[in-house]
PDB file of C-alpha atoms in Angstrom:
ATOM      1  CA  MET A  56       0.000   0.000   0.000  1.00 81.00           C
ATOM      2  CA  LEU A  57       1.362   3.390  -0.980  1.00 89.00           C
ATOM      3  CA  GLU A  58       1.574   6.191   1.541  1.00 91.00           C
ATOM      4  CA  THR A  59      -0.440   9.360   0.937  1.00 95.00           C
ATOM      5  CA  ILE A  60       1.012  12.840   0.504  1.00 96.00           C
ATOM      6  CA  GLY A  61      -0.735  16.169  -0.002  1.00 96.00           C
ATOM      7  CA  TRP A  62      -0.474  18.640  -2.862  1.00 96.00           C
ATOM      8  CA  ARG A  63       2.227  20.469  -0.883  1.00 96.00           C
ATOM      9  CA  GLU A  64       4.713  19.079   1.608  1.00 96.00           C
ATOM     10  CA  TRP A  65       7.911  19.972   3.499  1.00 95.00           C
ATOM     11  CA  MET A  66      11.041  18.144   2.375  1.00 95.00           C
ATOM     12  CA  SER A  67      14.742  18.241   3.047  1.00 95.00           C
ATOM     13  CA  LEU A  68      17.657  17.747   0.655  1.00 97.00           C
ATOM     14  CA  PRO A  69      20.475  16.899   3.090  1.00 97.00           C
ATOM     15  CA  GLU A  70      23.254  16.421   0.510  1.00 97.00           C
ATOM     16  CA  LEU A  71      22.613  19.967  -0.728  1.00 97.00           C
ATOM     17  CA  GLY A  72      22.494  21.431   2.792  1.00 96.00           C
ATOM     18  CA  ILE A  73      18.765  22.238   2.570  1.00 95.00           C
ATOM     19  CA  ASP A  74      17.125  21.213   5.835  1.00 93.00           C
ATOM     20  CA  ARG A  75      13.637  22.360   4.840  1.00 92.00           C
ATOM     21  CA  ILE A  76      11.978  23.448   1.639  1.00 94.00           C
ATOM     22  CA  LYS A  77       8.301  23.719   0.787  1.00 93.00           C
ATOM     23  CA  VAL A  78       7.523  21.663  -2.309  1.00 96.00           C
ATOM     24  CA  LYS A  79       4.571  21.553  -4.639  1.00 96.00           C
ATOM     25  CA  VAL A  80       3.674  17.982  -5.495  1.00 97.00           C
ATOM     26  CA  ASP A  81       3.264  18.140  -9.271  1.00 94.00           C
ATOM     27  CA  THR A  82       1.958  15.010 -11.000  1.00 93.00           C
ATOM     28  CA  GLY A  83       2.044  16.910 -14.299  1.00 89.00           C
ATOM     29  CA  ALA A  84       5.805  17.388 -14.131  1.00 90.00           C
ATOM     30  CA  ARG A  85       7.899  14.384 -15.133  1.00 92.00           C
ATOM     31  CA  THR A  86      11.081  15.518 -13.385  1.00 93.00           C
ATOM     32  CA  SER A  87      11.434  17.341 -10.094  1.00 96.00           C
ATOM     33  CA  CYS A  88      13.009  20.786 -10.216  1.00 95.00           C
ATOM     34  CA  LEU A  89      14.739  23.026  -7.712  1.00 96.00           C
ATOM     35  CA  HIS A  90      15.025  26.792  -7.695  1.00 92.00           C
ATOM     36  CA  ALA A  91      18.674  27.655  -8.255  1.00 94.00           C
ATOM     37  CA  PHE A  92      20.482  30.770  -9.379  1.00 93.00           C
ATOM     38  CA  ARG A  93      24.114  31.553 -10.186  1.00 94.00           C
ATOM     39  CA  VAL A  94      24.354  28.049 -11.624  1.00 96.00           C
ATOM     40  CA  GLU A  95      28.002  27.685 -12.660  1.00 96.00           C
ATOM     41  CA  PRO A  96      29.193  24.550 -14.447  1.00 97.00           C
ATOM     42  CA  PHE A  97      32.804  23.436 -13.924  1.00 97.00           C
ATOM     43  CA  ARG A  98      34.957  20.386 -14.545  1.00 96.00           C
ATOM     44  CA  ASP A  99      36.692  18.341 -11.862  1.00 95.00           C
ATOM     45  CA  LYS A 100      38.897  15.454 -13.035  1.00 94.00           C
ATOM     46  CA  GLY A 101      37.037  15.498 -16.346  1.00 94.00           C
ATOM     47  CA  ALA A 102      33.561  15.226 -14.799  1.00 95.00           C
ATOM     48  CA  LEU A 103      30.982  18.000 -15.154  1.00 97.00           C
ATOM     49  CA  TRP A 104      29.763  19.579 -11.892  1.00 98.00           C
ATOM     50  CA  VAL A 105      27.636  22.607 -10.986  1.00 98.00           C
ATOM     51  CA  ALA A 106      27.964  25.132  -8.211  1.00 98.00           C
ATOM     52  CA  ALA A 107      24.666  26.860  -7.445  1.00 97.00           C
ATOM     53  CA  ASP A 108      22.859  29.018  -4.915  1.00 96.00           C
ATOM     54  CA  VAL A 109      19.322  28.509  -3.604  1.00 94.00           C
ATOM     55  CA  HIS A 110      16.851  30.773  -1.819  1.00 90.00           C
ATOM     56  CA  PRO A 111      15.047  27.930   0.020  1.00 88.00           C
ATOM     57  CA  VAL A 112      12.361  30.172   1.519  1.00 85.00           C
ATOM     58  CA  GLN A 113       9.923  32.092  -0.645  1.00 82.00           C
ATOM     59  CA  ASN A 114      10.230  35.886  -0.273  1.00 80.00           C
ATOM     60  CA  ASP A 115      13.480  35.585   1.701  1.00 82.00           C
ATOM     61  CA  GLN A 116      16.329  36.771  -0.499  1.00 83.00           C
ATOM     62  CA  ASP A 117      18.691  36.979   2.491  1.00 87.00           C
ATOM     63  CA  LYS A 118      18.885  33.252   3.190  1.00 90.00           C
ATOM     64  CA  VAL A 119      21.159  31.641   0.606  1.00 93.00           C
ATOM     65  CA  ILE A 120      22.371  28.052   0.552  1.00 95.00           C
ATOM     66  CA  SER A 121      25.243  27.208  -1.775  1.00 97.00           C
ATOM     67  CA  PHE A 122      25.997  23.708  -3.004  1.00 97.00           C
ATOM     68  CA  VAL A 123      28.052  21.762  -5.527  1.00 97.00           C
ATOM     69  CA  ALA A 124      26.854  18.590  -7.201  1.00 97.00           C
ATOM     70  CA  PRO A 125      27.911  16.352 -10.067  1.00 97.00           C
ATOM     71  CA  VAL A 126      25.877  16.796 -13.238  1.00 97.00           C
ATOM     72  CA  LEU A 127      23.962  13.678 -14.169  1.00 96.00           C
ATOM     73  CA  ASP A 128      22.647  15.017 -17.483  1.00 95.00           C
ATOM     74  CA  GLU A 129      21.595  18.100 -19.427  1.00 95.00           C
ATOM     75  CA  ARG A 130      18.017  18.087 -20.741  1.00 93.00           C
ATOM     76  CA  GLN A 131      15.704  20.252 -22.767  1.00 90.00           C
ATOM     77  CA  VAL A 132      12.699  20.883 -20.490  1.00 86.00           C
ATOM     78  CA  SER A 133       9.348  22.513 -21.256  1.00 79.00           C
ATOM     79  CA  ASP A 134       7.766  24.426 -18.387  1.00 71.00           C
ATOM     80  CA  SER A 135       4.005  24.730 -17.825  1.00 69.00           C
ATOM     81  CA  GLY A 136       3.911  27.743 -20.147  1.00 73.00           C
ATOM     82  CA  GLY A 137       5.501  25.785 -22.992  1.00 77.00           C
ATOM     83  CA  HIS A 138       8.861  27.581 -22.765  1.00 82.00           C
ATOM     84  CA  ARG A 139      11.802  25.288 -23.523  1.00 88.00           C
ATOM     85  CA  GLU A 140      15.020  25.567 -21.567  1.00 88.00           C
ATOM     86  CA  GLN A 141      18.245  23.572 -21.346  1.00 92.00           C
ATOM     87  CA  ARG A 142      18.749  22.527 -17.705  1.00 94.00           C
ATOM     88  CA  PHE A 143      21.335  20.688 -15.676  1.00 97.00           C
ATOM     89  CA  VAL A 144      20.097  17.517 -13.960  1.00 97.00           C
ATOM     90  CA  ILE A 145      21.502  16.367 -10.626  1.00 98.00           C
ATOM     91  CA  ASP A 146      20.841  13.348  -8.416  1.00 97.00           C
ATOM     92  CA  THR A 147      20.405  13.887  -4.679  1.00 97.00           C
ATOM     93  CA  LEU A 148      18.968  12.404  -1.505  1.00 98.00           C
ATOM     94  CA  ALA A 149      15.419  13.523  -0.603  1.00 97.00           C
ATOM     95  CA  ARG A 150      13.601  13.200   2.718  1.00 96.00           C
ATOM     96  CA  LEU A 151       9.846  13.497   3.113  1.00 95.00           C
ATOM     97  CA  GLY A 152       8.461  12.530   6.497  1.00 91.00           C
ATOM     98  CA  ASP A 153       9.937   9.130   7.330  1.00 91.00           C
ATOM     99  CA  HIS A 154      10.833   8.428   3.686  1.00 94.00           C
ATOM    100  CA  GLU A 155      14.302   8.826   2.227  1.00 96.00           C
ATOM    101  CA  TRP A 156      15.261   8.093  -1.387  1.00 97.00           C
ATOM    102  CA  ARG A 157      17.300   9.402  -4.306  1.00 98.00           C
ATOM    103  CA  ILE A 158      15.714  11.700  -6.881  1.00 97.00           C
ATOM    104  CA  GLU A 159      16.758  13.405 -10.087  1.00 97.00           C
ATOM    105  CA  MET A 160      16.006  17.090 -10.360  1.00 96.00           C
ATOM    106  CA  THR A 161      16.642  19.900 -12.776  1.00 96.00           C
ATOM    107  CA  LEU A 162      17.963  23.297 -11.735  1.00 96.00           C
ATOM    108  CA  THR A 163      16.194  26.461 -12.870  1.00 92.00           C
ATOM    109  CA  ASN A 164      15.436  29.961 -11.609  1.00 88.00           C
ATOM    110  CA  ARG A 165      12.032  29.903  -9.887  1.00 81.00           C
ATOM    111  CA  ASP A 166      12.302  33.340  -8.240  1.00 75.00           C
ATOM    112  CA  SER A 167       8.907  34.379  -9.586  1.00 74.00           C
ATOM    113  CA  MET A 168       7.237  31.127  -8.485  1.00 80.00           C
ATOM    114  CA  LYS A 169       5.502  30.457  -5.172  1.00 84.00           C
ATOM    115  CA  PHE A 170       7.240  27.124  -4.573  1.00 91.00           C
ATOM    116  CA  ARG A 171      11.019  26.733  -4.596  1.00 91.00           C
ATOM    117  CA  MET A 172      10.739  23.088  -5.622  1.00 95.00           C
ATOM    118  CA  LEU A 173       8.421  20.849  -7.611  1.00 96.00           C
ATOM    119  CA  LEU A 174       8.293  17.149  -6.787  1.00 97.00           C
ATOM    120  CA  GLY A 175       7.670  15.433 -10.117  1.00 96.00           C
ATOM    121  CA  ARG A 176       5.909  12.166 -10.831  1.00 95.00           C
ATOM    122  CA  THR A 177       9.076  10.149 -11.526  1.00 96.00           C
ATOM    123  CA  ALA A 178      10.254  10.811  -7.953  1.00 97.00           C
ATOM    124  CA  MET A 179       6.865   9.761  -6.557  1.00 96.00           C
ATOM    125  CA  TYR A 180       6.265   6.701  -8.732  1.00 95.00           C
ATOM    126  CA  GLY A 181       5.672   3.567  -6.679  1.00 94.00           C
ATOM    127  CA  ARG A 182       6.044   5.493  -3.396  1.00 94.00           C
ATOM    128  CA  PHE A 183       3.073   7.794  -2.883  1.00 96.00           C
ATOM    129  CA  ASN A 184      -0.550   8.492  -3.695  1.00 95.00           C
ATOM    130  CA  VAL A 185      -1.406  12.183  -3.905  1.00 96.00           C
ATOM    131  CA  ASP A 186      -4.461  13.599  -2.128  1.00 96.00           C
ATOM    132  CA  PRO A 187      -5.112  16.920  -3.891  1.00 95.00           C
ATOM    133  CA  ALA A 188      -7.300  18.129  -1.017  1.00 96.00           C
ATOM    134  CA  ALA A 189      -4.592  17.625   1.631  1.00 95.00           C
ATOM    135  CA  SER A 190      -1.506  19.605   2.663  1.00 94.00           C
ATOM    136  CA  TYR A 191       1.489  18.653   4.785  1.00 94.00           C
ATOM    137  CA  VAL A 192       0.261  15.082   5.330  1.00 93.00           C
ATOM    138  CA  GLN A 193       3.809  13.957   6.136  1.00 91.00           C
ATOM    139  CA  GLY A 194       4.086  16.521   8.917  1.00 77.00           C
ATOM    140  CA  GLY A 195       5.067  20.105   9.392  1.00 69.00           C
ATOM    141  CA  ARG A 196       8.436  21.579   8.716  1.00 59.00           C
ATOM    142  CA  PRO A 197      11.160  18.937   8.894  1.00 51.00           C
TER     143      PRO A 197
END
């Protein structure tokens, strides 16, 4: 039996240093995405990496978390408005309530968006059912 989550939840991304981030559960999005700015690709021993900054809290431009992560892929992604953008894809550990698993996510600037992260259907597949009438089913802020 799959566990239920609401249309919005609190998550953490411990490998990126993000102890709490409000996410919109988005069954329409294939891949999860994280708000990131100053995304700077670089090479280390031939492998492609990114250094990026995140504002994990909406409307708080003062709190900045910086991270580095290996690039898993680069993909052309269409947003909900049909705009296409080339994005870096990373793999990281995600925590939601008592659940912990690895997810792929793209990096893009979501400054104008209400949620700093979207949890896409690939990350939820086989793990959760979504109750669109519920919020924070897996608990409050982590």
